[in-house]
Amino acid sequence: MIKLVGQRLLAMVPLLLIVSILTFSFTALLPSDPVDLIIGDRGSNEQHEQVRERLGLNDPFVTRYLDWLGRAVQGDLGTSFFNSVRVTDAVLLRMPATLSLTFASVLISVVVGLGAGVAAALRPRSWIDRLATFGATIGQAIPNFWFGLILASVFAVTLRWFPATGYVPLGENPLGWLLSITLPALALGLSTSAALARQVRSAMVGVLQQDYIRAARAQGLSSRRVIFRHALKNALVPVVTVLSFQITVLLGGALIVEQVYAINGIGSLAIAAVRQQDIPMIQGIVLILVLVVMGVQLATDIVYGLINPKARPA
Amino acid sequence: MSAPTLSPTTATGTAATTRRRPRWRASTLAVVIPSALVLLTLLICALFAEALSPYDPLQQSLMDALQGPSAKHWLGTDDLGRDVLSRMIHGSRIAVIAAAEATGLAVLIGVPIGLFIGYRGGWWDWITMRAVEAIVSIPGIMVAIVIIAILGSGLHKAMFALGILYSTAFLRLARSVVLTEREEVYVKSARVIGASPRRILIRHIFLNIAPPLIVQVTLTVGAVLLAEAGLSFVGIGVQPPQASWGTMLNTAAAYMELNAFLAVPPGLAIVVTVLAVNLLGDVLRDSIGRGVRLPAATPPRPRSAAIARKGTAPLPAREDDALRVDGLEVMVSPKGGDPVPVVTDMSFRIAKGETLGLVGESGSGKTVTGLALMGLIGAGGRITAGQVTLDGTDLLQLPPSGLEKARGTDIAMVFQDPTTSLNPAYTVGSQISEVLRIKQGLSRRAAWDRTVELIDRVGIPRPAERARAYPHELSGGMAQRIAIARALSCGPKLLIADEPTTALDVTVQQEILDLFRDLQDEMGMAMLFVTHDLAVAADICDRIAVMYCGEVVETAPVEQLFRDPRHPYTAGLLSAMPHGASGTPPLPVIPGAVPTPGHWPTGCRFAPRCAHAAPGCALPVDLTPGQTTTNAERLTRCIRATDLTLEAAQ
């Protein structure tokens, strides 16, 4: 297992380097001059030069990249062009809200998806099977932010069961945290859970036809044990791969759904940075998001190795 | 034995199947027609937005702000008093433009690059694919946000960003088509005969890329519509006051408390449009990807005559019987068809410590018989008659829980392919100890110790270490030893072995047969040994029951069966056995083929292929001891059993 983690970590280095090169080089593509953005049009040529020098904009591209990379490795992603906030601090400040939302929605997606998927596999063509199929088709077509709007208008504005907006940090008030992320997490998680249920169902149906399931029954193991111990673990193997991809999608979806519930997460930070062309901030957000995605992939790889012995390096 | 009919392997021809015209089914039409209507409406709205809109979508009227639906404004008004219906209609134009721009750009960027790197390979391919992987590892919306940061917001710029984002899918698709085609036989053979493979490659790539490309386009259009709405919703896509469904939702979110209805029309429009595109894409994928679906085979009608008959007289009871099967009948319902008998009038018995071989060709019903005894014939199959008495208990009368209890403890089974009958996700040891813990209530520790003992007993060296191995780490022979150890772990009275050596190497087969013999001597269980191989049966069995078309045609002790077969089918099987020596004349073959279940003759099922068939064979035949012998060990299902002199095996 340690070997597997080591291999995965090593494989991430080149990917991370490529992402960093891509995100960094887009500064060269920006149509506007960051100096103008910072001091406006009024500054004198001297002031311009000073700022250029301070930002290191006169250095060659490769020097600037290596310089930035060197500091990025140490956790310093520079400071915002607009307020002297350190990018790392700003991103880390917003990250808990986005991650809470993402993982709560992953949880909903997994719980509902697994349950419905297994139920559908055990009773093909039952109402739950049809519901999962229908839900997966509809779920693919519903913009999750719109679903969020509808949920908010019903459960927050009309019924007042949940707060309509805002995010309460977990450390501050656990119940408030739960209430604040329930609706957005449902908006995100439910639509993907149907798709996941379809995956679980088809994997499960395939596994239930395997010889080892019949052999386990032949040993007199109970149906429950055969389904939940012998079949489910094997059915999860393809599902984990899909889930890894879905978490990335949910993370992206969280950036938008945050806006519906006025949650100050990475989404609003990124959108503000785009509007202001705050280059260091955008670079930092992308890099940290990629780190999060890679962490998720590493975790799913480990889970994959745990449930699928064939995937472990010999 | 009958040679299996080889289905002709069709030539690679994906192109051939794709160009066959799909036959539309009613259920398909129920999807296609509404979807097409939705998209047609969308197009008409987009093209004639000015003519169709009752109002100017930008005309403000603050007096009429935030109204609900009315005769004047069918869908109400927004915060600035603009007519929602008119904005919806103009929004459909934006949706069409957005989908066309972003998808078109994605194709134009992705396909050429994908074709190029697929064809060139090498560094071009490596670098591009790493960049694609990097882009794909970032949430898509973030990629779009970054590109919009460079380009600025607005409809066309945002769609440019989405075009770049989704081009990665087309790039990968084009590349994979080229890579597959490069390896195709016709390209390689063009190379071998010295012709330029390039022309043939180009032609085939264009033939083969079209179907997946069309499917990918529909997927992308759906994704673009959702992404455009999302970007416009957060304010970096289409900019106000321009009416897009996304910007309208932005407004709706701001005025949710005052007029919740504002969110409904644009949201529904997005859902319905994306749904229509996706559903059409599904239909396209089905009709393109799989070619024409074969019509479902008409289910064969059961022959009622085969069922309605009195059947063989119950076998006389014996003191040492471990298992008695009397008049067992199994029906299988094919999908959507009437039930068809697959096993009928099945009667045999096995004494304690005895091995009965169940021999027959594939499809004769031997495996189904084994599974029926276990109560494991699965969905679609049903035991419709008979008794299965194991040590005095009728297994068929047991409730499901009782049968579950008996399985593993009283009756166990070893399957044909050991590599698939062990669960790949658990160590082999844990699969044995699980049975011991559950069936015998052993503690975790005791179960494990016993497991290692069992693994040692079935002749696996270093048992403690092997117990921690996963099935894929063991050879087939070793895996079968494990499966045997698990089946025997609770000391069953009856072991059913279903072709347990068929999947193994010939050298290993003998070792496994020896193991069965040893274990039976030690544990004294009865054994039902299912096999198609008479030589294997002769080696391990005490008696043999020959099956044909779902019934036993002859049972006899091994010696007698080989020396003096009474049923013409048995004789045919024996003479078709190779005898090792070279230079023997070609093996005689039984003429004709085994009829499939549902197509069995009403009388003797072997009669149409039998050289000795007589008029009396047209009636059902029972399994009888015959007239000349009173030996209950010898039963034959043939009216001429006594008057025929069949050639015995040499």
GROMACS .gro file of C-alpha atoms in nm, chain A residues 15 18-19 22 26 29-31 125 137-138 140-143 145-146 149-150 152-153 157 160 164 211-212 214-223 225 229-231 233-234 248 251-252 255-256 259-260 270-271 274-275 277 282 285-286 289-290 293 297 307 309-310 312, chain B residues 130-131 133-135 137-139 141-142 145-146 148-150 226 229-230 233-236 249 253 256-257 260 263-264 267-268 270-271 274-275 278-279 371 374 376 404 407-408 411 413 415 417 420-426 430 434-435 437-439 470 472 486-487 489:
model
  130
   15LEU     CA    1   0.128   1.678  -1.370
   18ILE     CA    2   0.255   2.112  -1.621
   19VAL     CA    3  -0.042   2.272  -1.447
   22LEU     CA    4   0.003   2.640  -1.792
   26PHE     CA    5  -0.140   3.265  -1.906
   29LEU     CA    6  -0.145   3.606  -2.258
   30LEU     CA    7  -0.334   3.865  -2.058
   31PRO     CA    8  -0.426   4.158  -2.281
  125ARG     CA    9  -3.759  -0.285  -1.318
  137THR     CA   10  -3.149   1.132  -1.704
  138ILE     CA   11  -3.308   1.437  -1.542
  140GLN     CA   12  -2.784   1.528  -1.617
  141ALA     CA   13  -3.008   1.798  -1.760
  142ILE     CA   14  -3.071   2.006  -1.447
  143PRO     CA   15  -2.833   2.293  -1.384
  145PHE     CA   16  -2.751   2.602  -0.939
  146TRP     CA   17  -3.110   2.616  -1.061
  149LEU     CA   18  -3.256   2.806  -0.639
  150ILE     CA   19  -3.569   2.593  -0.633
  152ALA     CA   20  -3.388   2.758  -0.152
  153SER     CA   21  -3.718   2.906  -0.261
  157VAL     CA   22  -3.787   3.120   0.167
  160ARG     CA   23  -3.803   2.861   0.647
  164ALA     CA   24  -3.141   3.092   0.261
  211ASP     CA   25  -1.956  -1.754  -1.033
  212TYR     CA   26  -1.820  -1.653  -0.693
  214ARG     CA   27  -2.321  -1.850  -0.673
  215ALA     CA   28  -2.034  -2.026  -0.496
  216ALA     CA   29  -2.087  -1.810  -0.188
  217ARG     CA   30  -2.457  -1.897  -0.189
  218ALA     CA   31  -2.361  -2.262  -0.232
  219GLN     CA   32  -2.171  -2.232   0.095
  220GLY     CA   33  -2.497  -2.141   0.262
  221LEU     CA   34  -2.415  -1.776   0.329
  222SER     CA   35  -2.720  -1.557   0.377
  223SER     CA   36  -2.842  -1.338   0.092
  225ARG     CA   37  -2.406  -1.141   0.352
  229ARG     CA   38  -1.999  -0.853   0.169
  230HIS     CA   39  -1.926  -1.053  -0.142
  231ALA     CA   40  -2.100  -0.857  -0.417
  233LYS     CA   41  -1.706  -0.484  -0.254
  234ASN     CA   42  -1.651  -0.605  -0.609
  248THR     CA   43  -1.388   1.686  -0.938
  251LEU     CA   44  -1.594   2.066  -0.671
  252GLY     CA   45  -1.651   2.266  -0.989
  255LEU     CA   46  -1.802   2.707  -0.713
  256ILE     CA   47  -2.130   2.797  -0.885
  259GLN     CA   48  -2.324   3.187  -0.547
  260VAL     CA   49  -2.686   3.083  -0.501
  270ALA     CA   50  -1.229   3.328  -0.819
  271ILE     CA   51  -1.504   3.530  -0.983
  274VAL     CA   52  -1.141   3.722  -1.277
  275ARG     CA   53  -1.332   4.050  -1.282
  277GLN     CA   54  -0.775   4.033  -1.346
  282ILE     CA   55  -0.616   3.321  -1.007
  285ILE     CA   56  -0.665   2.931  -0.677
  286VAL     CA   57  -0.601   2.704  -0.975
  289LEU     CA   58  -0.767   2.343  -0.653
  290VAL     CA   59  -0.546   2.109  -0.852
  293VAL     CA   60  -0.820   1.728  -0.689
  297GLN     CA   61  -0.748   1.114  -0.665
  307ILE     CA   62  -1.105  -0.301  -0.239
  309PRO     CA   63  -0.633  -0.656  -0.456
  310LYS     CA   64  -0.537  -0.689  -0.821
  312ARG     CA   65  -0.192  -0.339  -0.570
  444ARG     CA   66   0.012   1.557  -2.067
  445ALA     CA   67  -0.131   1.906  -2.121
  447GLU     CA   68  -0.444   1.550  -1.861
  448ALA     CA   69  -0.350   1.865  -1.672
  449ILE     CA   70  -0.654   2.052  -1.806
  451SER     CA   71  -0.760   1.739  -1.374
  452ILE     CA   72  -0.892   2.089  -1.302
  453PRO     CA   73  -1.266   2.127  -1.253
  455ILE     CA   74  -1.572   2.541  -1.468
  456MET     CA   75  -1.239   2.662  -1.325
  459ILE     CA   76  -1.305   3.086  -1.550
  460VAL     CA   77  -0.931   3.110  -1.613
  462ILE     CA   78  -1.243   3.407  -1.934
  463ALA     CA   79  -0.995   3.589  -1.710
  464ILE     CA   80  -0.766   3.613  -2.010
  540LEU     CA   81  -2.545   2.403  -1.884
  543ALA     CA   82  -2.612   2.912  -1.800
  544GLY     CA   83  -2.374   2.865  -1.508
  547PHE     CA   84  -2.554   3.306  -1.374
  548VAL     CA   85  -2.240   3.401  -1.184
  549GLY     CA   86  -2.197   3.704  -1.408
  550ILE     CA   87  -1.895   3.619  -1.620
  563LEU     CA   88  -3.174   3.308  -1.344
  567ALA     CA   89  -3.193   3.458  -0.760
  570MET     CA   90  -3.631   3.510  -0.506
  571GLU     CA   91  -3.821   3.640  -0.204
  574ALA     CA   92  -4.011   3.302  -0.690
  577ALA     CA   93  -3.674   3.120  -1.166
  578VAL     CA   94  -3.915   2.872  -1.323
  581GLY     CA   95  -3.473   2.688  -1.555
  582LEU     CA   96  -3.735   2.468  -1.719
  584ILE     CA   97  -3.266   2.478  -1.983
  585VAL     CA   98  -3.376   2.141  -1.842
  588VAL     CA   99  -3.064   1.976  -2.242
  589LEU     CA  100  -3.289   1.676  -2.184
  592ASN     CA  101  -2.920   1.423  -2.433
  593LEU     CA  102  -3.206   1.189  -2.516
  685LEU     CA  103  -2.777  -2.653  -0.900
  688MET     CA  104  -2.861  -2.690  -0.403
  690LEU     CA  105  -2.961  -2.245  -0.672
  718GLU     CA  106  -2.967  -2.196   0.340
  721ARG     CA  107  -2.605  -2.553   0.214
  722GLY     CA  108  -2.244  -2.564   0.317
  725ILE     CA  109  -2.452  -3.027   0.093
  727MET     CA  110  -2.057  -2.772  -0.429
  729PHE     CA  111  -1.759  -2.540  -0.945
  731ASP     CA  112  -1.370  -2.269  -1.293
  734THR     CA  113  -1.397  -1.736  -1.100
  735SER     CA  114  -1.565  -1.923  -0.816
  736LEU     CA  115  -1.344  -1.759  -0.553
  737ASN     CA  116  -1.418  -1.396  -0.468
  738PRO     CA  117  -1.134  -1.183  -0.609
  739ALA     CA  118  -1.172  -0.921  -0.337
  740TYR     CA  119  -1.088  -1.139  -0.037
  744SER     CA  120  -1.079  -1.548   0.476
  748GLU     CA  121  -1.590  -1.702   0.692
  749VAL     CA  122  -1.780  -2.025   0.625
  751ARG     CA  123  -1.736  -1.889   1.155
  752ILE     CA  124  -2.087  -1.859   1.017
  753LYS     CA  125  -2.180  -2.222   0.967
  784TYR     CA  126  -0.573  -1.358  -0.314
  786HIS     CA  127  -0.549  -1.417  -0.863
  800ARG     CA  128  -1.395  -2.453   0.144
  801ALA     CA  129  -1.667  -2.688   0.018
  803SER     CA  130  -1.490  -2.727   0.552
   0.00000   0.00000   0.00000
